[in-house]
GROMACS .gro file of N, CA and C in nm:
model
  360
    1GLN      N    1   0.512  -1.560  -0.429
    1GLN     CA    2   0.425  -1.517  -0.543
    1GLN      C    3   0.471  -1.393  -0.614
    2LEU      N    4   0.594  -1.349  -0.576
    2LEU     CA    5   0.658  -1.236  -0.651
    2LEU      C    6   0.795  -1.239  -0.615
    3GLN      N    7   0.869  -1.210  -0.724
    3GLN     CA    8   1.015  -1.252  -0.737
    3GLN      C    9   1.085  -1.140  -0.827
    4ALA      N   10   1.181  -1.031  -0.739
    4ALA     CA   11   1.234  -0.944  -0.786
    4ALA      C   12   1.378  -0.969  -0.836
    5SER      N   13   1.418  -0.911  -0.917
    5SER     CA   14   1.543  -0.950  -0.975
    5SER      C   15   1.581  -0.818  -1.066
    6GLY      N   16   1.707  -0.830  -1.096
    6GLY     CA   17   1.760  -0.692  -1.209
    6GLY      C   18   1.839  -0.628  -1.126
    7GLY      N   19   1.869  -0.631  -1.004
    7GLY     CA   20   1.949  -0.528  -0.952
    7GLY      C   21   2.101  -0.546  -0.990
    8GLY      N   22   2.190  -0.451  -0.907
    8GLY     CA   23   2.300  -0.489  -0.961
    8GLY      C   24   2.412  -0.330  -0.920
    9LEU      N   25   2.515  -0.354  -0.984
    9LEU     CA   26   2.608  -0.212  -0.927
    9LEU      C   27   2.624  -0.149  -1.090
   10VAL      N   28   2.585  -0.015  -1.063
   10VAL     CA   29   2.564   0.079  -1.180
   10VAL      C   30   2.641   0.220  -1.153
   11GLN      N   31   2.712   0.300  -1.249
   11GLN     CA   32   2.768   0.408  -1.246
   11GLN      C   33   2.646   0.514  -1.247
   12ALA      N   34   2.663   0.630  -1.180
   12ALA     CA   35   2.550   0.723  -1.169
   12ALA      C   36   2.545   0.761  -1.331
   13GLY      N   37   2.420   0.806  -1.372
   13GLY     CA   38   2.399   0.829  -1.486
   13GLY      C   39   2.321   0.697  -1.581
   14GLY      N   40   2.365   0.585  -1.528
   14GLY     CA   41   2.357   0.472  -1.587
   14GLY      C   42   2.216   0.420  -1.581
   15SER      N   43   2.164   0.315  -1.627
   15SER     CA   44   2.011   0.255  -1.626
   15SER      C   45   2.039   0.107  -1.564
   16LEU      N   46   1.914   0.076  -1.528
   16LEU     CA   47   1.898  -0.080  -1.508
   16LEU      C   48   1.739  -0.074  -1.517
   17ARG      N   49   1.701  -0.214  -1.540
   17ARG     CA   50   1.570  -0.262  -1.543
   17ARG      C   51   1.554  -0.366  -1.450
   18LEU      N   52   1.462  -0.340  -1.343
   18LEU     CA   53   1.411  -0.459  -1.265
   18LEU      C   54   1.283  -0.519  -1.292
   19THR      N   55   1.298  -0.650  -1.276
   19THR     CA   56   1.186  -0.746  -1.289
   19THR      C   57   1.120  -0.794  -1.205
   20CYS      N   58   0.970  -0.806  -1.199
   20CYS     CA   59   0.920  -0.871  -1.077
   20CYS      C   60   0.799  -0.990  -1.154
   21ALA      N   61   0.863  -1.092  -1.132
   21ALA     CA   62   0.782  -1.214  -1.176
   21ALA      C   63   0.667  -1.233  -1.083
   22ALA      N   64   0.549  -1.246  -1.113
   22ALA     CA   65   0.436  -1.272  -1.055
   22ALA      C   66   0.365  -1.394  -1.084
   23SER      N   67   0.303  -1.446  -0.975
   23SER     CA   68   0.234  -1.565  -1.003
   23SER      C   69   0.101  -1.561  -0.917
   24GLY      N   70   0.006  -1.646  -0.934
   24GLY     CA   71  -0.100  -1.665  -0.865
   24GLY      C   72  -0.185  -1.543  -0.841
   25ARG      N   73  -0.237  -1.503  -0.741
   25ARG     CA   74  -0.318  -1.400  -0.711
   25ARG      C   75  -0.246  -1.276  -0.732
   26SER      N   76  -0.110  -1.265  -0.691
   26SER     CA   77  -0.047  -1.151  -0.697
   26SER      C   78  -0.064  -1.079  -0.818
   27PHE      N   79  -0.045  -1.158  -0.942
   27PHE     CA   80  -0.025  -1.074  -1.064
   27PHE      C   81  -0.188  -1.053  -1.080
   28SER      N   82  -0.285  -1.093  -1.028
   28SER     CA   83  -0.421  -1.043  -1.083
   28SER      C   84  -0.450  -0.926  -0.979
   29SER      N   85  -0.369  -0.900  -0.892
   29SER     CA   86  -0.409  -0.757  -0.811
   29SER      C   87  -0.392  -0.635  -0.902
   30ASP      N   88  -0.475  -0.547  -0.854
   30ASP     CA   89  -0.491  -0.429  -0.977
   30ASP      C   90  -0.390  -0.326  -0.973
   31VAL      N   91  -0.332  -0.333  -0.841
   31VAL     CA   92  -0.231  -0.253  -0.796
   31VAL      C   93  -0.086  -0.330  -0.761
   32MET      N   94   0.001  -0.254  -0.846
   32MET     CA   95   0.129  -0.307  -0.821
   32MET      C   96   0.232  -0.180  -0.766
   33GLY      N   97   0.327  -0.198  -0.701
   33GLY     CA   98   0.413  -0.090  -0.655
   33GLY      C   99   0.560  -0.150  -0.639
   34TRP      N  100   0.642  -0.053  -0.657
   34TRP     CA  101   0.783  -0.085  -0.638
   34TRP      C  102   0.828   0.001  -0.503
   35PHE      N  103   0.893  -0.061  -0.433
   35PHE     CA  104   0.931   0.022  -0.300
   35PHE      C  105   1.071   0.025  -0.298
   36ARG      N  106   1.168   0.097  -0.213
   36ARG     CA  107   1.281   0.062  -0.180
   36ARG      C  108   1.318   0.120  -0.061
   37GLN      N  109   1.419   0.063   0.019
   37GLN     CA  110   1.469   0.098   0.131
   37GLN      C  111   1.608   0.083   0.133
   38ALA      N  112   1.661   0.203   0.171
   38ALA     CA  113   1.802   0.265   0.197
   38ALA      C  114   1.851   0.212   0.337
   39PRO      N  115   1.972   0.190   0.377
   39PRO     CA  116   2.023   0.140   0.515
   39PRO      C  117   1.947   0.270   0.605
   40GLY      N  118   1.889   0.244   0.696
   40GLY     CA  119   1.882   0.354   0.794
   40GLY      C  120   1.776   0.437   0.774
   41LYS      N  121   1.681   0.389   0.666
   41LYS     CA  122   1.583   0.480   0.622
   41LYS      C  123   1.445   0.376   0.624
   42GLU      N  124   1.337   0.456   0.612
   42GLU     CA  125   1.201   0.370   0.600
   42GLU      C  126   1.176   0.327   0.458
   43ARG      N  127   1.107   0.232   0.447
   43ARG     CA  128   1.079   0.172   0.303
   43ARG      C  129   0.997   0.311   0.268
   44GLU      N  130   1.027   0.316   0.126
   44GLU     CA  131   0.939   0.420   0.053
   44GLU      C  132   0.893   0.363  -0.068
   45LEU      N  133   0.759   0.432  -0.104
   45LEU     CA  134   0.701   0.388  -0.253
   45LEU      C  135   0.796   0.467  -0.337
   46VAL      N  136   0.830   0.367  -0.444
   46VAL     CA  137   0.911   0.454  -0.572
   46VAL      C  138   0.820   0.473  -0.682
   47VAL      N  139   0.716   0.367  -0.699
   47VAL     CA  140   0.628   0.409  -0.811
   47VAL      C  141   0.486   0.286  -0.775
   48GLY      N  142   0.389   0.359  -0.780
   48GLY     CA  143   0.262   0.258  -0.799
   48GLY      C  144   0.175   0.260  -0.928
   49ILE      N  145   0.118   0.188  -0.958
   49ILE     CA  146   0.026   0.225  -1.062
   49ILE      C  147  -0.096   0.107  -1.045
   50ARG      N  148  -0.217   0.156  -1.073
   50ARG     CA  149  -0.332   0.094  -1.078
   50ARG      C  150  -0.364   0.062  -1.217
   51TRP      N  151  -0.333  -0.067  -1.260
   51TRP     CA  152  -0.369  -0.112  -1.410
   51TRP      C  153  -0.493  -0.085  -1.455
   52SER      N  154  -0.604  -0.087  -1.398
   52SER     CA  155  -0.760  -0.087  -1.460
   52SER      C  156  -0.759   0.057  -1.506
   53ARG      N  157  -0.702   0.152  -1.449
   53ARG     CA  158  -0.734   0.277  -1.467
   53ARG      C  159  -0.600   0.355  -1.537
   54GLY      N  160  -0.480   0.296  -1.517
   54GLY     CA  161  -0.366   0.362  -1.571
   54GLY      C  162  -0.311   0.480  -1.476
   55SER      N  163  -0.369   0.482  -1.348
   55SER     CA  164  -0.288   0.587  -1.270
   55SER      C  165  -0.202   0.525  -1.195
   56THR      N  166  -0.117   0.637  -1.177
   56THR     CA  167   0.030   0.598  -1.115
   56THR      C  168   0.038   0.730  -1.014
   57LEU      N  169   0.126   0.656  -0.929
   57LEU     CA  170   0.197   0.731  -0.800
   57LEU      C  171   0.324   0.746  -0.803
   58TYR      N  172   0.416   0.835  -0.830
   58TYR     CA  173   0.555   0.830  -0.804
   58TYR      C  174   0.618   0.920  -0.704
   59ALA      N  175   0.704   0.862  -0.675
   59ALA     CA  176   0.803   0.953  -0.563
   59ALA      C  177   0.858   1.078  -0.641
   60ASP      N  178   0.858   1.190  -0.577
   60ASP     CA  179   0.914   1.295  -0.635
   60ASP      C  180   1.044   1.292  -0.708
   61SER      N  181   1.137   1.205  -0.651
   61SER     CA  182   1.275   1.197  -0.671
   61SER      C  183   1.269   1.108  -0.806
   62VAL      N  184   1.190   1.042  -0.816
   62VAL     CA  185   1.211   0.963  -0.965
   62VAL      C  186   1.115   0.997  -1.074
   63LYS      N  187   1.042   1.093  -1.070
   63LYS     CA  188   0.975   1.134  -1.172
   63LYS      C  189   1.062   1.196  -1.289
   64GLY      N  190   1.000   1.134  -1.405
   64GLY     CA  191   1.076   1.169  -1.528
   64GLY      C  192   1.188   1.051  -1.538
   65ARG      N  193   1.254   1.004  -1.434
   65ARG     CA  194   1.359   0.895  -1.455
   65ARG      C  195   1.316   0.746  -1.456
   66PHE      N  196   1.217   0.706  -1.393
   66PHE     CA  197   1.166   0.576  -1.372
   66PHE      C  198   1.061   0.551  -1.428
   67THR      N  199   1.014   0.450  -1.497
   67THR     CA  200   0.890   0.393  -1.565
   67THR      C  201   0.844   0.253  -1.512
   68VAL      N  202   0.738   0.249  -1.487
   68VAL     CA  203   0.661   0.097  -1.446
   68VAL      C  204   0.611   0.060  -1.594
   69SER      N  205   0.629  -0.083  -1.613
   69SER     CA  206   0.522  -0.129  -1.743
   69SER      C  207   0.509  -0.279  -1.689
   70ARG      N  208   0.431  -0.355  -1.793
   70ARG     CA  209   0.399  -0.502  -1.750
   70ARG      C  210   0.405  -0.561  -1.874
   71ASP      N  211   0.421  -0.686  -1.870
   71ASP     CA  212   0.398  -0.777  -1.970
   71ASP      C  213   0.304  -0.904  -1.915
   72ASN      N  214   0.173  -0.891  -1.973
   72ASN     CA  215   0.101  -0.971  -1.929
   72ASN      C  216   0.136  -1.116  -1.966
   73ALA      N  217   0.172  -1.151  -2.106
   73ALA     CA  218   0.195  -1.290  -2.132
   73ALA      C  219   0.288  -1.354  -2.061
   74LYS      N  220   0.389  -1.269  -2.005
   74LYS     CA  221   0.494  -1.319  -1.904
   74LYS      C  222   0.468  -1.318  -1.758
   75ASN      N  223   0.360  -1.269  -1.721
   75ASN     CA  224   0.337  -1.205  -1.560
   75ASN      C  225   0.418  -1.153  -1.504
   76THR      N  226   0.476  -1.036  -1.565
   76THR     CA  227   0.600  -0.972  -1.539
   76THR      C  228   0.575  -0.813  -1.529
   77VAL      N  229   0.640  -0.764  -1.420
   77VAL     CA  230   0.634  -0.598  -1.421
   77VAL      C  231   0.780  -0.570  -1.418
   78TYR      N  232   0.800  -0.461  -1.483
   78TYR     CA  233   0.924  -0.403  -1.505
   78TYR      C  234   0.925  -0.255  -1.435
   79LEU      N  235   1.045  -0.233  -1.390
   79LEU     CA  236   1.093  -0.089  -1.354
   79LEU      C  237   1.220  -0.079  -1.444
   80GLN      N  238   1.192   0.039  -1.504
   80GLN     CA  239   1.303   0.090  -1.586
   80GLN      C  240   1.359   0.204  -1.500
   81MET      N  241   1.472   0.217  -1.479
   81MET     CA  242   1.555   0.316  -1.417
   81MET      C  243   1.632   0.380  -1.470
   82ASN      N  244   1.624   0.482  -1.540
   82ASN     CA  245   1.743   0.579  -1.589
   82ASN      C  246   1.783   0.693  -1.522
   83SER      N  247   1.901   0.752  -1.569
   83SER     CA  248   1.953   0.856  -1.485
   83SER      C  249   1.981   0.831  -1.376
   84LEU      N  250   2.060   0.714  -1.325
   84LEU     CA  251   2.051   0.675  -1.178
   84LEU      C  252   2.142   0.774  -1.127
   85LYS      N  253   2.108   0.779  -0.962
   85LYS     CA  254   2.199   0.869  -0.878
   85LYS      C  255   2.233   0.786  -0.775
   86PRO      N  256   2.327   0.818  -0.694
   86PRO     CA  257   2.391   0.735  -0.594
   86PRO      C  258   2.281   0.714  -0.468
   87GLU      N  259   2.196   0.840  -0.474
   87GLU     CA  260   2.065   0.839  -0.360
   87GLU      C  261   1.968   0.745  -0.399
   88ASP      N  262   1.969   0.682  -0.518
   88ASP     CA  263   1.890   0.565  -0.560
   88ASP      C  264   1.933   0.440  -0.512
   89THR      N  265   2.065   0.445  -0.452
   89THR     CA  266   2.093   0.298  -0.396
   89THR      C  267   2.001   0.264  -0.265
   90ALA      N  268   1.956   0.143  -0.292
   90ALA     CA  269   1.851   0.084  -0.207
   90ALA      C  270   1.846  -0.062  -0.233
   91VAL      N  271   1.761  -0.136  -0.155
   91VAL     CA  272   1.688  -0.266  -0.178
   91VAL      C  273   1.557  -0.209  -0.250
   92TYR      N  274   1.550  -0.287  -0.361
   92TYR     CA  275   1.404  -0.266  -0.418
   92TYR      C  276   1.308  -0.374  -0.394
   93TYR      N  277   1.175  -0.342  -0.377
   93TYR     CA  278   1.076  -0.466  -0.355
   93TYR      C  279   0.973  -0.437  -0.461
   94CYS      N  280   0.906  -0.530  -0.513
   94CYS     CA  281   0.785  -0.516  -0.587
   94CYS      C  282   0.691  -0.571  -0.498
   95ALA      N  283   0.561  -0.504  -0.490
   95ALA     CA  284   0.451  -0.548  -0.422
   95ALA      C  285   0.306  -0.537  -0.503
   96ALA      N  286   0.225  -0.607  -0.442
   96ALA     CA  287   0.080  -0.619  -0.522
   96ALA      C  288  -0.011  -0.601  -0.412
   97GLY      N  289  -0.126  -0.522  -0.453
   97GLY     CA  290  -0.240  -0.521  -0.342
   97GLY      C  291  -0.334  -0.450  -0.418
   98ASP      N  292  -0.443  -0.397  -0.342
   98ASP     CA  293  -0.567  -0.360  -0.419
   98ASP      C  294  -0.581  -0.189  -0.409
   99ARG      N  295  -0.484  -0.127  -0.317
   99ARG     CA  296  -0.511  -0.011  -0.305
   99ARG      C  297  -0.390   0.055  -0.350
  100LEU      N  298  -0.415   0.201  -0.434
  100LEU     CA  299  -0.282   0.260  -0.469
  100LEU      C  300  -0.263   0.364  -0.370
  101THR      N  301  -0.115   0.328  -0.308
  101THR     CA  302  -0.128   0.422  -0.179
  101THR      C  303   0.057   0.413  -0.148
  102ARG      N  304   0.098   0.491  -0.071
  102ARG     CA  305   0.243   0.516  -0.051
  102ARG      C  306   0.274   0.428   0.087
  103TYR      N  307   0.147   0.377   0.140
  103TYR     CA  308   0.174   0.312   0.258
  103TYR      C  309   0.204   0.166   0.239
  104SER      N  310   0.306   0.087   0.282
  104SER     CA  311   0.353  -0.006   0.256
  104SER      C  312   0.258  -0.114   0.312
  105GLY      N  313   0.200  -0.101   0.424
  105GLY     CA  314   0.139  -0.173   0.494
  105GLY      C  315   0.003  -0.228   0.429
  106SER      N  316  -0.041  -0.132   0.295
  106SER     CA  317  -0.162  -0.176   0.246
  106SER      C  318  -0.144  -0.266   0.134
  107TYR      N  319  -0.011  -0.324   0.111
  107TYR     CA  320   0.016  -0.431   0.010
  107TYR      C  321  -0.002  -0.559   0.058
  108ASP      N  322  -0.050  -0.631  -0.002
  108ASP     CA  323  -0.061  -0.759   0.034
  108ASP      C  324   0.047  -0.887   0.006
  109TYR      N  325   0.122  -0.885  -0.101
  109TYR     CA  326   0.233  -0.955  -0.161
  109TYR      C  327   0.347  -0.882  -0.169
  110TRP      N  328   0.450  -0.941  -0.139
  110TRP     CA  329   0.596  -0.870  -0.158
  110TRP      C  330   0.695  -0.971  -0.191
  111GLY      N  331   0.794  -0.908  -0.290
  111GLY     CA  332   0.910  -1.001  -0.340
  111GLY      C  333   1.004  -0.990  -0.238
  112GLN      N  334   1.108  -1.070  -0.263
  112GLN     CA  335   1.216  -1.097  -0.168
  112GLN      C  336   1.322  -0.945  -0.169
  113GLY      N  337   1.307  -0.862  -0.279
  113GLY     CA  338   1.397  -0.744  -0.274
  113GLY      C  339   1.547  -0.788  -0.363
  114THR      N  340   1.548  -0.655  -0.424
  114THR     CA  341   1.704  -0.702  -0.513
  114THR      C  342   1.756  -0.563  -0.490
  115GLN      N  343   1.900  -0.583  -0.473
  115GLN     CA  344   1.978  -0.455  -0.432
  115GLN      C  345   2.042  -0.356  -0.537
  116VAL      N  346   2.018  -0.268  -0.542
  116VAL     CA  347   2.067  -0.164  -0.662
  116VAL      C  348   2.153  -0.075  -0.603
  117THR      N  349   2.259  -0.056  -0.637
  117THR     CA  350   2.396   0.025  -0.603
  117THR      C  351   2.464   0.090  -0.694
  118VAL      N  352   2.439   0.232  -0.694
  118VAL     CA  353   2.453   0.315  -0.792
  118VAL      C  354   2.590   0.408  -0.729
  119SER      N  355   2.714   0.405  -0.806
  119SER     CA  356   2.832   0.466  -0.763
  119SER      C  357   2.852   0.585  -0.837
  120SER      N  358   2.933   0.667  -0.745
  120SER     CA  359   2.942   0.802  -0.794
  120SER      C  360   3.050   0.834  -0.886
   0.00000   0.00000   0.00000
């Protein structure tokens, strides 16, 4: 019910926009999150948003560089990533749930992940 895409290889300082296509109950979830997982590291929340209140939760490392948005007509959520750094390299996942939290276990729906690689 969630499908992430848009990853790729980009040079440091560049930008990418990830897309999460949602269907069914996943898109009606009030909370959407983007997570990432680098090799050997735990999955971490990049940004979460509660649409009904507009409240957000960002990882400190991406504040001011990443922005989440959505297009209701297309049932799609976006993650705009600017000023990318090599440490942003990871597999990125979109997720949906009812709680705005950094804890991945609280999210009910997950996309398959898309690889983002930032070269130095």
